[in-house]
mmCIF file of C-alpha atoms and ligand atoms in Angstrom:
data_model
loop_
_atom_site.group_PDB
_atom_site.id
_atom_site.type_symbol
_atom_site.label_atom_id
_atom_site.label_comp_id
_atom_site.label_asym_id
_atom_site.label_seq_id
_atom_site.Cartn_x
_atom_site.Cartn_y
_atom_site.Cartn_z
ATOM 1 C CA MET A 15 18.892 -134.135 67.895
ATOM 2 C CA SER A 16 15.610 -135.972 67.975
ATOM 3 C CA ALA A 17 15.285 -139.653 67.240
ATOM 4 C CA ASP A 18 14.444 -140.459 63.663
ATOM 5 C CA ALA A 19 10.757 -139.597 63.325
ATOM 6 C CA ALA A 20 10.274 -143.094 61.889
ATOM 7 C CA TYR A 21 11.818 -144.740 64.977
ATOM 8 C CA ALA A 22 8.948 -146.633 66.543
ATOM 9 C CA GLY A 23 10.767 -147.926 69.597
ATOM 10 C CA ARG A 24 12.013 -151.383 70.465
ATOM 11 C CA ARG A 25 10.407 -153.948 72.686
ATOM 12 C CA PHE A 26 12.745 -154.903 75.562
ATOM 13 C CA ILE A 27 10.309 -156.417 78.064
ATOM 14 C CA ASP A 28 7.064 -158.282 77.931
ATOM 15 C CA ARG A 29 4.644 -155.786 79.428
ATOM 16 C CA GLU A 30 1.024 -156.287 78.505
ATOM 17 C CA GLU A 31 -0.602 -153.652 80.662
ATOM 18 C CA PHE A 32 0.037 -149.941 80.198
ATOM 19 C CA LEU A 33 1.937 -148.355 83.095
ATOM 20 C CA PRO A 34 0.701 -144.774 83.312
ATOM 21 C CA PHE A 35 2.974 -141.852 84.126
ATOM 22 C CA PHE A 36 0.915 -141.278 87.269
ATOM 23 C CA ARG A 37 -1.863 -143.052 89.140
ATOM 24 C CA PRO A 38 -3.408 -141.453 92.256
ATOM 25 C CA ASP A 39 -3.505 -143.476 95.471
ATOM 26 C CA LEU A 40 -7.098 -143.216 96.727
ATOM 27 C CA GLY A 41 -8.620 -145.738 99.110
ATOM 28 C CA GLU A 42 -11.756 -146.491 101.081
ATOM 29 C CA GLU A 43 -10.855 -143.841 103.658
ATOM 30 C CA GLU A 44 -10.923 -141.094 101.036
ATOM 31 C CA ILE A 45 -14.233 -142.397 99.666
ATOM 32 C CA ALA A 46 -15.736 -142.550 103.196
ATOM 33 C CA ALA A 47 -14.545 -139.026 104.035
ATOM 34 C CA VAL A 48 -16.034 -137.490 100.906
ATOM 35 C CA THR A 49 -19.239 -139.517 101.298
ATOM 36 C CA ALA A 50 -19.642 -138.242 104.860
ATOM 37 C CA VAL A 51 -19.472 -134.660 103.592
ATOM 38 C CA LEU A 52 -22.029 -135.386 100.875
ATOM 39 C CA ARG A 53 -24.355 -136.932 103.476
ATOM 40 C CA GLY A 54 -23.824 -133.926 105.718
ATOM 41 C CA GLY A 55 -25.055 -131.592 103.000
ATOM 42 C CA TRP A 56 -22.501 -128.753 103.385
ATOM 43 C CA LEU A 57 -20.894 -128.745 99.949
ATOM 44 C CA THR A 58 -18.902 -125.546 99.781
ATOM 45 C CA TYR A 59 -16.358 -123.709 101.941
ATOM 46 C CA GLY A 60 -16.984 -124.768 105.527
ATOM 47 C CA ALA A 61 -15.684 -126.598 108.583
ATOM 48 C CA ARG A 62 -13.700 -129.223 106.617
ATOM 49 C CA VAL A 63 -11.800 -126.538 104.675
ATOM 50 C CA ARG A 64 -10.905 -124.758 107.909
ATOM 51 C CA GLU A 65 -9.835 -128.041 109.496
ATOM 52 C CA PHE A 66 -7.744 -128.861 106.425
ATOM 53 C CA GLY A 67 -6.041 -125.443 106.522
ATOM 54 C CA THR A 68 -5.126 -125.853 110.195
ATOM 55 C CA ALA A 69 -3.903 -129.421 109.667
ATOM 56 C CA CYS A 70 -1.749 -128.313 106.710
ATOM 57 C CA ALA A 71 -0.269 -125.455 108.770
ATOM 58 C CA ASP A 72 0.624 -127.940 111.554
ATOM 59 C CA TYR A 73 2.143 -130.404 109.101
ATOM 60 C CA LEU A 74 4.167 -127.709 107.348
ATOM 61 C CA GLU A 75 5.228 -126.104 110.662
ATOM 62 C CA THR A 76 3.977 -122.749 109.455
ATOM 63 C CA PRO A 77 1.683 -120.210 111.141
ATOM 64 C CA ARG A 78 -1.037 -120.003 108.490
ATOM 65 C CA ALA A 79 -2.203 -122.081 105.542
ATOM 66 C CA GLU A 80 -5.167 -121.069 103.363
ATOM 67 C CA PRO A 81 -6.676 -123.744 101.111
ATOM 68 C CA VAL A 82 -7.569 -122.445 97.643
ATOM 69 C CA SER A 83 -9.034 -123.861 94.448
ATOM 70 C CA SER A 84 -5.654 -124.443 92.729
ATOM 71 C CA ALA A 85 -2.017 -123.428 92.888
ATOM 72 C CA THR A 86 -2.675 -121.237 89.853
ATOM 73 C CA ALA A 87 -5.257 -119.315 91.879
ATOM 74 C CA GLY A 88 -2.935 -119.300 94.898
ATOM 75 C CA LEU A 89 -0.052 -117.761 92.968
ATOM 76 C CA HIS A 90 -2.351 -115.069 91.612
ATOM 77 C CA LEU A 91 -3.838 -114.349 95.050
ATOM 78 C CA ALA A 92 -0.393 -114.181 96.678
ATOM 79 C CA LEU A 93 0.848 -111.622 94.154
ATOM 80 C CA GLU A 94 -2.325 -109.584 94.559
ATOM 81 C CA ALA A 95 -2.213 -109.718 98.373
ATOM 82 C CA LEU A 96 1.354 -108.412 98.142
ATOM 83 C CA ASP A 97 0.125 -105.551 95.922
ATOM 84 C CA ILE A 98 2.259 -106.629 92.984
ATOM 85 C CA GLY A 99 0.678 -105.259 89.846
ATOM 86 C CA PRO A 100 1.039 -103.187 86.693
ATOM 87 C CA GLY A 101 4.605 -102.187 85.853
ATOM 88 C CA ASP A 102 6.182 -104.315 88.591
ATOM 89 C CA GLU A 103 8.872 -106.680 87.371
ATOM 90 C CA VAL A 104 8.723 -110.257 88.634
ATOM 91 C CA ILE A 105 11.598 -112.686 88.045
ATOM 92 C CA LEU A 106 10.710 -116.337 87.404
ATOM 93 C CA PRO A 107 12.290 -119.297 85.618
ATOM 94 C CA SER A 108 11.367 -120.128 82.033
ATOM 95 C CA LEU A 109 11.493 -123.796 83.073
ATOM 96 C CA THR A 110 8.137 -124.026 84.801
ATOM 97 C CA PHE A 111 4.485 -124.707 84.125
ATOM 98 C CA VAL A 112 2.556 -121.859 82.527
ATOM 99 C CA ALA A 113 0.670 -121.205 85.797
ATOM 100 C CA THR A 114 3.649 -119.407 87.349
ATOM 101 C CA LEU A 115 3.682 -116.981 84.444
ATOM 102 C CA SER A 116 -0.103 -116.647 84.137
ATOM 103 C CA ALA A 117 -0.268 -115.309 87.697
ATOM 104 C CA VAL A 118 2.216 -112.558 86.807
ATOM 105 C CA LEU A 119 0.491 -111.674 83.534
ATOM 106 C CA HIS A 120 -2.988 -111.584 85.074
ATOM 107 C CA ARG A 121 -1.711 -109.101 87.641
ATOM 108 C CA GLY A 122 -0.545 -106.866 84.794
ATOM 109 C CA ALA A 123 3.017 -107.250 86.086
ATOM 110 C CA VAL A 124 6.077 -107.650 83.858
ATOM 111 C CA PRO A 125 7.598 -111.149 83.701
ATOM 112 C CA VAL A 126 11.390 -111.433 83.562
ATOM 113 C CA LEU A 127 12.631 -114.916 82.659
ATOM 114 C CA ALA A 128 15.809 -116.200 84.266
ATOM 115 C CA ASP A 129 17.886 -119.322 83.743
ATOM 116 C CA ILE A 130 18.025 -122.428 85.946
ATOM 117 C CA ASP A 131 20.862 -123.826 88.019
ATOM 118 C CA PRO A 132 21.633 -127.235 86.467
ATOM 119 C CA GLY A 133 22.556 -128.448 89.948
ATOM 120 C CA THR A 134 18.942 -128.134 91.144
ATOM 121 C CA LEU A 135 16.915 -127.438 87.958
ATOM 122 C CA CYS A 136 15.435 -124.539 89.964
ATOM 123 C CA LEU A 137 15.751 -120.804 89.344
ATOM 124 C CA ASP A 138 19.431 -119.815 89.525
ATOM 125 C CA PRO A 139 19.957 -117.150 92.236
ATOM 126 C CA VAL A 140 23.014 -115.776 90.405
ATOM 127 C CA ALA A 141 21.144 -115.407 87.097
ATOM 128 C CA CYS A 142 18.259 -113.922 89.063
ATOM 129 C CA ALA A 143 20.496 -111.315 90.755
ATOM 130 C CA ARG A 144 21.761 -110.156 87.360
ATOM 131 C CA LEU A 145 18.199 -109.326 86.292
ATOM 132 C CA VAL A 146 17.210 -107.175 89.284
ATOM 133 C CA THR A 147 16.388 -103.582 88.323
ATOM 134 C CA SER A 148 14.841 -100.648 90.169
ATOM 135 C CA ARG A 149 11.431 -101.946 88.987
ATOM 136 C CA THR A 150 11.838 -105.491 90.325
ATOM 137 C CA ARG A 151 9.298 -106.206 93.057
ATOM 138 C CA ALA A 152 9.242 -109.976 93.411
ATOM 139 C CA ILE A 153 10.951 -113.291 92.739
ATOM 140 C CA MET A 154 9.069 -116.528 92.054
ATOM 141 C CA PRO A 155 11.406 -119.492 92.504
ATOM 142 C CA VAL A 156 9.979 -122.922 91.669
ATOM 143 C CA ASP A 157 10.825 -126.116 93.596
ATOM 144 C CA MET A 158 11.350 -128.070 90.411
ATOM 145 C CA GLY A 159 10.162 -131.653 90.565
ATOM 146 C CA GLY A 160 10.055 -131.426 94.373
ATOM 147 C CA HIS A 161 13.662 -130.298 94.883
ATOM 148 C CA PRO A 162 13.599 -127.230 97.156
ATOM 149 C CA CYS A 163 15.078 -124.121 95.518
ATOM 150 C CA ALA A 164 18.033 -122.190 96.989
ATOM 151 C CA MET A 165 15.837 -120.252 99.394
ATOM 152 C CA ALA A 166 18.659 -118.851 101.558
ATOM 153 C CA ASP A 167 20.154 -117.160 98.478
ATOM 154 C CA PHE A 168 16.773 -115.777 97.423
ATOM 155 C CA ARG A 169 16.131 -114.472 100.922
ATOM 156 C CA ALA A 170 19.488 -112.653 100.872
ATOM 157 C CA LEU A 171 18.716 -111.192 97.453
ATOM 158 C CA ALA A 172 15.248 -110.135 98.565
ATOM 159 C CA ALA A 173 16.624 -108.473 101.695
ATOM 160 C CA GLU A 174 19.242 -106.584 99.676
ATOM 161 C CA HIS A 175 16.754 -105.218 97.127
ATOM 162 C CA ASP A 176 13.549 -105.141 99.175
ATOM 163 C CA LEU A 177 11.815 -107.805 97.080
ATOM 164 C CA LYS A 178 8.915 -110.117 97.856
ATOM 165 C CA ILE A 179 9.251 -113.871 97.426
ATOM 166 C CA VAL A 180 6.327 -115.954 96.183
ATOM 167 C CA ARG A 181 7.589 -119.519 96.131
ATOM 168 C CA ASP A 182 5.977 -121.871 93.633
ATOM 169 C CA ALA A 183 6.035 -125.046 95.703
ATOM 170 C CA ALA A 184 3.458 -126.842 93.542
ATOM 171 C CA HIS A 185 5.805 -129.870 93.474
ATOM 172 C CA SER A 186 7.298 -129.866 96.961
ATOM 173 C CA PHE A 187 4.582 -130.578 99.537
ATOM 174 C CA GLY A 188 6.352 -132.462 102.335
ATOM 175 C CA ALA A 189 9.916 -131.671 101.195
ATOM 176 C CA ARG A 190 12.442 -130.385 103.711
ATOM 177 C CA GLU A 191 15.499 -128.153 103.617
ATOM 178 C CA HIS A 192 17.907 -128.315 106.555
ATOM 179 C CA GLY A 193 15.304 -130.444 108.313
ATOM 180 C CA ARG A 194 12.557 -127.860 107.991
ATOM 181 C CA ARG A 195 9.501 -128.375 105.812
ATOM 182 C CA VAL A 196 9.053 -126.158 102.783
ATOM 183 C CA GLY A 197 6.228 -123.746 103.660
ATOM 184 C CA SER A 198 7.693 -120.885 105.648
ATOM 185 C CA GLY A 199 10.541 -118.404 105.513
ATOM 186 C CA CYS A 200 9.281 -116.263 102.647
ATOM 187 C CA ASP A 201 6.274 -114.045 101.969
ATOM 188 C CA ALA A 202 4.072 -116.719 100.422
ATOM 189 C CA THR A 203 4.510 -120.369 99.492
ATOM 190 C CA VAL A 204 2.012 -121.947 97.125
ATOM 191 C CA PHE A 205 1.344 -125.700 96.889
ATOM 192 C CA SER A 206 -0.751 -127.654 94.400
ATOM 193 C CA PHE A 207 -3.156 -130.484 95.201
ATOM 194 C CA TYR A 208 -3.882 -131.188 91.526
ATOM 195 C CA ALA A 209 -4.627 -134.848 90.746
ATOM 196 C CA THR A 210 -0.993 -135.816 90.037
ATOM 197 C CA LYS A 211 0.655 -133.897 92.861
ATOM 198 C CA CYS A 212 2.249 -135.140 96.130
ATOM 199 C CA ILE A 213 -1.177 -135.263 97.766
ATOM 200 C CA THR A 214 -4.429 -134.445 96.001
ATOM 201 C CA THR A 215 -7.834 -132.903 96.535
ATOM 202 C CA GLY A 216 -8.713 -133.464 92.851
ATOM 203 C CA ASP A 217 -8.048 -129.850 92.099
ATOM 204 C CA GLY A 218 -6.856 -127.584 94.867
ATOM 205 C CA GLY A 219 -4.007 -125.621 96.327
ATOM 206 C CA LEU A 220 -2.664 -123.975 99.451
ATOM 207 C CA VAL A 221 -1.067 -120.642 100.274
ATOM 208 C CA THR A 222 1.099 -120.421 103.391
ATOM 209 C CA CYS A 223 2.271 -117.109 104.813
ATOM 210 C CA ASP A 224 4.499 -116.214 107.746
ATOM 211 C CA ASP A 225 2.511 -113.003 108.210
ATOM 212 C CA PRO A 226 -1.062 -113.677 109.454
ATOM 213 C CA ALA A 227 -2.282 -110.363 108.000
ATOM 214 C CA LEU A 228 -1.146 -111.463 104.550
ATOM 215 C CA ALA A 229 -2.851 -114.837 105.015
ATOM 216 C CA ASP A 230 -6.047 -113.021 106.013
ATOM 217 C CA ARG A 231 -5.899 -110.987 102.830
ATOM 218 C CA VAL A 232 -5.307 -114.091 100.684
ATOM 219 C CA ALA A 233 -8.339 -115.738 102.325
ATOM 220 C CA ARG A 234 -10.485 -112.641 101.817
ATOM 221 C CA LEU A 235 -9.466 -112.212 98.168
ATOM 222 C CA ALA A 236 -10.215 -115.910 97.630
ATOM 223 C CA PHE A 237 -13.771 -115.327 98.882
ATOM 224 C CA HIS A 238 -15.043 -112.305 96.960
ATOM 225 C CA GLY A 239 -13.238 -109.845 99.248
ATOM 226 C CA MET A 240 -15.858 -110.465 101.961
ATOM 227 C CA ASP A 241 -15.250 -109.492 105.533
ATOM 228 C CA GLY A 242 -14.855 -111.826 108.501
ATOM 229 C CA ASN A 243 -16.557 -115.167 108.594
ATOM 230 C CA ALA A 244 -19.027 -114.420 105.835
ATOM 231 C CA TRP A 245 -18.804 -118.066 104.725
ATOM 232 C CA GLN A 246 -20.804 -118.983 107.831
ATOM 233 C CA ARG A 247 -23.861 -117.031 106.831
ATOM 234 C CA TYR A 248 -25.940 -120.129 106.030
ATOM 235 C CA GLY A 249 -24.797 -122.066 109.116
ATOM 236 C CA ASP A 250 -26.546 -122.225 112.504
ATOM 237 C CA LYS A 251 -24.470 -119.315 113.822
ATOM 238 C CA GLY A 252 -24.689 -117.374 110.580
ATOM 239 C CA ARG A 253 -26.143 -113.967 109.931
ATOM 240 C CA TRP A 254 -27.219 -112.492 106.642
ATOM 241 C CA TYR A 255 -25.149 -109.304 106.733
ATOM 242 C CA TYR A 256 -21.742 -109.111 105.056
ATOM 243 C CA GLU A 257 -19.547 -106.437 103.542
ATOM 244 C CA ILE A 258 -17.255 -106.526 100.559
ATOM 245 C CA VAL A 259 -14.038 -104.925 101.726
ATOM 246 C CA GLU A 260 -12.275 -105.108 98.360
ATOM 247 C CA PRO A 261 -13.040 -106.761 95.009
ATOM 248 C CA GLY A 262 -12.042 -110.409 95.166
ATOM 249 C CA TRP A 263 -12.305 -113.750 93.414
ATOM 250 C CA LYS A 264 -14.039 -117.110 93.780
ATOM 251 C CA HIS A 265 -10.894 -119.116 94.481
ATOM 252 C CA HIS A 266 -11.645 -120.990 97.707
ATOM 253 C CA LEU A 267 -11.733 -124.762 98.215
ATOM 254 C CA GLY A 268 -14.919 -126.707 99.116
ATOM 255 C CA ASP A 269 -15.617 -129.181 101.933
ATOM 256 C CA PRO A 270 -15.735 -132.355 99.761
ATOM 257 C CA ALA A 271 -12.252 -131.609 98.384
ATOM 258 C CA ALA A 272 -10.961 -130.680 101.843
ATOM 259 C CA ALA A 273 -12.285 -133.945 103.304
ATOM 260 C CA LEU A 274 -10.327 -135.815 100.631
ATOM 261 C CA GLY A 275 -7.300 -133.639 101.403
ATOM 262 C CA LEU A 276 -7.438 -134.432 105.131
ATOM 263 C CA VAL A 277 -7.109 -138.156 104.445
ATOM 264 C CA GLN A 278 -4.364 -137.596 101.876
ATOM 265 C CA LEU A 279 -2.509 -135.313 104.285
ATOM 266 C CA ALA A 280 -2.374 -138.079 106.885
ATOM 267 C CA ARG A 281 -0.761 -140.277 104.207
ATOM 268 C CA SER A 282 1.681 -137.619 102.948
ATOM 269 C CA ASP A 283 4.831 -138.906 104.681
ATOM 270 C CA ASP A 284 4.114 -142.473 103.635
ATOM 271 C CA PHE A 285 3.528 -141.347 100.028
ATOM 272 C CA MET A 286 6.799 -139.443 100.083
ATOM 273 C CA ALA A 287 8.704 -142.433 101.480
ATOM 274 C CA ARG A 288 7.262 -144.659 98.750
ATOM 275 C CA ARG A 289 8.100 -142.163 95.979
ATOM 276 C CA THR A 290 11.605 -141.853 97.442
ATOM 277 C CA ALA A 291 12.033 -145.640 97.313
ATOM 278 C CA VAL A 292 11.142 -145.636 93.592
ATOM 279 C CA ALA A 293 13.559 -142.762 92.937
ATOM 280 C CA ARG A 294 16.323 -144.625 94.793
ATOM 281 C CA LEU A 295 15.683 -147.735 92.701
ATOM 282 C CA TYR A 296 15.890 -145.666 89.487
ATOM 283 C CA ASN A 297 19.104 -144.017 90.747
ATOM 284 C CA GLU A 298 20.693 -147.409 91.409
ATOM 285 C CA ARG A 299 19.646 -148.994 88.128
ATOM 286 C CA LEU A 300 20.491 -145.995 85.912
ATOM 287 C CA ALA A 301 23.783 -144.945 87.529
ATOM 288 C CA GLY A 302 26.880 -144.884 85.366
ATOM 289 C CA LEU A 303 25.195 -144.785 81.942
ATOM 290 C CA PRO A 304 27.193 -142.551 79.593
ATOM 291 C CA GLY A 305 25.254 -139.422 78.573
ATOM 292 C CA VAL A 306 22.659 -139.923 81.307
ATOM 293 C CA THR A 307 22.370 -137.523 84.256
ATOM 294 C CA LEU A 308 20.306 -138.524 87.270
ATOM 295 C CA PRO A 309 17.994 -135.935 88.871
ATOM 296 C CA PRO A 310 19.663 -133.487 91.263
ATOM 297 C CA GLU A 311 19.554 -134.133 94.982
ATOM 298 C CA GLN A 312 21.491 -132.075 97.526
ATOM 299 C CA PRO A 313 22.557 -133.393 100.943
ATOM 300 C CA HIS A 314 20.684 -130.772 102.995
ATOM 301 C CA ILE A 315 17.308 -131.457 101.405
ATOM 302 C CA ALA A 316 14.632 -134.116 101.626
ATOM 303 C CA HIS A 317 13.315 -134.286 98.062
ATOM 304 C CA ALA A 318 9.549 -134.561 97.635
ATOM 305 C CA TRP A 319 10.114 -136.643 94.481
ATOM 306 C CA HIS A 320 7.044 -135.367 92.699
ATOM 307 C CA LEU A 321 8.940 -135.925 89.449
ATOM 308 C CA TYR A 322 11.896 -138.058 88.431
ATOM 309 C CA MET A 323 13.562 -135.754 85.905
ATOM 310 C CA LEU A 324 16.189 -137.663 83.941
ATOM 311 C CA ARG A 325 18.550 -136.151 81.370
ATOM 312 C CA VAL A 326 19.661 -138.021 78.258
ATOM 313 C CA ASP A 327 22.230 -136.081 76.249
ATOM 314 C CA PRO A 328 21.607 -136.518 72.504
ATOM 315 C CA ASP A 329 25.222 -135.555 71.795
ATOM 316 C CA VAL A 330 26.306 -138.745 73.590
ATOM 317 C CA VAL A 331 23.296 -141.050 73.249
ATOM 318 C CA PRO A 332 22.052 -141.039 69.625
ATOM 319 C CA GLY A 333 18.387 -140.070 69.567
ATOM 320 C CA GLY A 334 18.576 -138.838 73.180
ATOM 321 C CA ARG A 335 15.397 -138.608 75.206
ATOM 322 C CA ASP A 336 13.158 -138.911 72.147
ATOM 323 C CA ARG A 337 14.517 -142.389 71.596
ATOM 324 C CA VAL A 338 14.028 -143.260 75.279
ATOM 325 C CA ILE A 339 10.431 -142.001 75.143
ATOM 326 C CA ALA A 340 9.756 -144.025 71.975
ATOM 327 C CA ASP A 341 11.189 -147.141 73.653
ATOM 328 C CA LEU A 342 9.140 -146.568 76.820
ATOM 329 C CA THR A 343 6.007 -146.190 74.688
ATOM 330 C CA ALA A 344 6.822 -149.375 72.736
ATOM 331 C CA ASN A 345 7.055 -151.205 76.068
ATOM 332 C CA ASN A 346 3.702 -149.900 77.327
ATOM 333 C CA ILE A 347 5.159 -147.331 79.733
ATOM 334 C CA GLY A 348 4.059 -143.689 80.011
ATOM 335 C CA SER A 349 6.495 -140.791 80.342
ATOM 336 C CA SER A 350 6.501 -137.022 80.110
ATOM 337 C CA VAL A 351 8.681 -133.917 79.698
ATOM 338 C CA HIS A 352 8.789 -131.190 82.339
ATOM 339 C CA PHE A 353 8.603 -128.574 81.018
ATOM 340 C CA ILE A 354 8.427 -126.982 77.605
ATOM 341 C CA PRO A 355 10.123 -123.690 78.572
ATOM 342 C CA LEU A 356 7.699 -120.779 78.727
ATOM 343 C CA HIS A 357 9.473 -118.830 76.003
ATOM 344 C CA HIS A 358 8.961 -121.699 73.529
ATOM 345 C CA HIS A 359 5.168 -121.327 73.549
ATOM 346 C CA PRO A 360 3.530 -119.434 70.694
ATOM 347 C CA ALA A 361 1.635 -117.201 73.121
ATOM 348 C CA PHE A 362 4.860 -115.802 74.563
ATOM 349 C CA GLY A 363 6.868 -114.793 71.486
ATOM 350 C CA GLU A 364 7.676 -111.475 73.091
ATOM 351 C CA LEU A 365 9.356 -113.254 75.990
ATOM 352 C CA ALA A 366 11.348 -115.394 73.554
ATOM 353 C CA ALA A 367 12.603 -112.269 71.794
ATOM 354 C CA LYS A 368 13.520 -110.606 75.084
ATOM 355 C CA PHE A 369 15.010 -113.475 77.079
ATOM 356 C CA GLY A 370 15.409 -116.489 74.743
ATOM 357 C CA GLY A 371 19.088 -115.871 74.054
ATOM 358 C CA ASN A 372 19.951 -115.768 77.725
ATOM 359 C CA LEU A 373 18.699 -119.137 78.944
ATOM 360 C CA PRO A 374 21.418 -121.663 77.966
ATOM 361 C CA GLU A 375 20.892 -124.061 80.870
ATOM 362 C CA THR A 376 17.130 -124.087 80.301
ATOM 363 C CA GLU A 377 17.632 -124.870 76.598
ATOM 364 C CA ARG A 378 20.209 -127.581 77.381
ATOM 365 C CA TYR A 379 17.936 -129.218 79.940
ATOM 366 C CA PHE A 380 14.891 -129.118 77.669
ATOM 367 C CA ARG A 381 16.791 -130.904 74.849
ATOM 368 C CA GLN A 382 17.592 -133.756 77.244
ATOM 369 C CA ALA A 383 14.541 -133.967 79.502
ATOM 370 C CA VAL A 384 12.417 -137.023 80.149
ATOM 371 C CA SER A 385 10.350 -137.639 83.284
ATOM 372 C CA LEU A 386 9.814 -141.264 84.297
ATOM 373 C CA PRO A 387 6.662 -142.638 85.974
ATOM 374 C CA LEU A 388 6.669 -141.947 89.716
ATOM 375 C CA PHE A 389 3.779 -142.396 92.107
ATOM 376 C CA PRO A 390 3.344 -143.913 95.561
ATOM 377 C CA ALA A 391 1.294 -146.898 94.479
ATOM 378 C CA MET A 392 3.936 -148.021 91.999
ATOM 379 C CA THR A 393 5.148 -151.557 92.647
ATOM 380 C CA ARG A 394 8.801 -152.523 92.733
ATOM 381 C CA ALA A 395 8.238 -154.700 89.642
ATOM 382 C CA GLU A 396 6.782 -151.718 87.753
ATOM 383 C CA ALA A 397 9.763 -149.541 88.711
ATOM 384 C CA GLU A 398 12.143 -152.320 87.653
ATOM 385 C CA ASP A 399 10.379 -152.491 84.268
ATOM 386 C CA VAL A 400 10.875 -148.752 83.718
ATOM 387 C CA ALA A 401 14.549 -148.877 84.696
ATOM 388 C CA THR A 402 15.155 -151.955 82.541
ATOM 389 C CA VAL A 403 13.689 -150.277 79.467
ATOM 390 C CA VAL A 404 15.570 -146.990 79.988
ATOM 391 C CA ARG A 405 18.882 -148.801 80.501
ATOM 392 C CA ALA A 406 18.297 -151.068 77.504
ATOM 393 C CA SER A 407 17.279 -148.100 75.369
ATOM 394 C CA VAL A 408 20.436 -146.138 76.157
ATOM 395 C CA GLU A 409 22.708 -149.173 75.836
ATOM 396 C CA ALA A 410 21.171 -150.062 72.459
ATOM 397 C CA ALA A 411 21.672 -146.480 71.268
ATOM 398 C CA LEU A 412 25.306 -146.548 72.378
ATOM 399 C CA ALA A 413 26.047 -150.002 70.902
HETATM 400 C C1 PLP B 9 5.342 -125.568 88.748
HETATM 401 C C2 PLP B 9 3.844 -125.504 88.778
HETATM 402 N N1 PLP B 9 3.251 -124.410 89.250
HETATM 403 C C3 PLP B 9 1.908 -124.305 89.311
HETATM 404 C C4 PLP B 9 1.101 -125.315 88.877
HETATM 405 C C5 PLP B 9 -0.386 -125.140 88.907
HETATM 406 O O1 PLP B 9 -1.000 -126.037 89.772
HETATM 407 P P1 PLP B 9 -2.609 -126.159 89.773
HETATM 408 O O2 PLP B 9 -2.957 -127.175 88.750
HETATM 409 O O3 PLP B 9 -2.924 -126.616 91.175
HETATM 410 O O4 PLP B 9 -3.163 -124.823 89.485
HETATM 411 C C6 PLP B 9 1.670 -126.487 88.382
HETATM 412 C C7 PLP B 9 0.804 -127.591 87.925
HETATM 413 O O5 PLP B 9 1.181 -128.539 87.310
HETATM 414 C C8 PLP B 9 3.086 -126.593 88.324
HETATM 415 O O6 PLP B 9 3.673 -127.693 87.823
#
């Protein structure tokens, strides 16, 4: 299926400068906000983190939002706060980043890999339902690329079988379904603020919960399992005494990152609009190419467009996505593939043996997948360059 290993790509445009797959949009406001924190001298969890959590909850129209050190940490904390642990089965897609799985494994729970719905590239609720057993305790749908998963179906499934839902929304900060922001309507929703995500704190994440008691437990587990406002103990209203209520982790965010996040949050809708404009341009320029499938987008959703996940079918377009990637590289344009399915990794051979034969849509997608550059600061000319090269690449392969 892959392009001839010797195929070095063809030059279609005259692009001198490398266009990266992603470039963060950071300005003077971000620099000033972080500098102010550094001058203030409070470098760890403090007032900025609390302000950021409240601002995120308001933006996401959700009761509680707890900033954490990463989505990976957030997924782990959410499972732990829901008491999901050894022997509990958790259903997740194989088409995701390893972090979704790591959270399950580090809880000692049992991962069960399900197929994707090609119409969304997210976990397929029907495939998921088939895998529910008496030991299933939770489902972890992923909003792939920023497209919200079929949450209504997962809620129905969870209600029927008394399951918890931990939504991996690492890609979908700002997205909407039926007009409502992703971030409520299930037990826990976990966002990522990693450097390439919709908004960034460098590294960071967020856990939102409808139930304030669950959010309290996430926050406590993220801070060593300490009681109350122990973080304040070095502030002017602080006191030295604290109690550890349960063993926890060191997974909280710090004030410099939160200060950066507050500025990025204010820019979130603008970022999303600019990413959407790039995606629309790609959709227009790449429509109608034989063997090429544009990324899914359903009418009731507002896509976060974290990723532009194109499919190039090697059975129609000789060389498929490998050829497109080689051509993008030859024209000084970055690209990526999201994701290598979990069961393909050497560390998870057991999962391949157990579930590998039952993931046809995941396998089909992975053979065809290429993600194009997409970031808010991308210029129209840069997006046109990408589309021109992809179109020329496919047309040359078909000629
Ligand atoms: C689907 C998914 N889940 C979780 C994560 C982990 O995010 P973080 O880097 O914030 O831990 C990522 C990161 O790329 C991701 O793509």
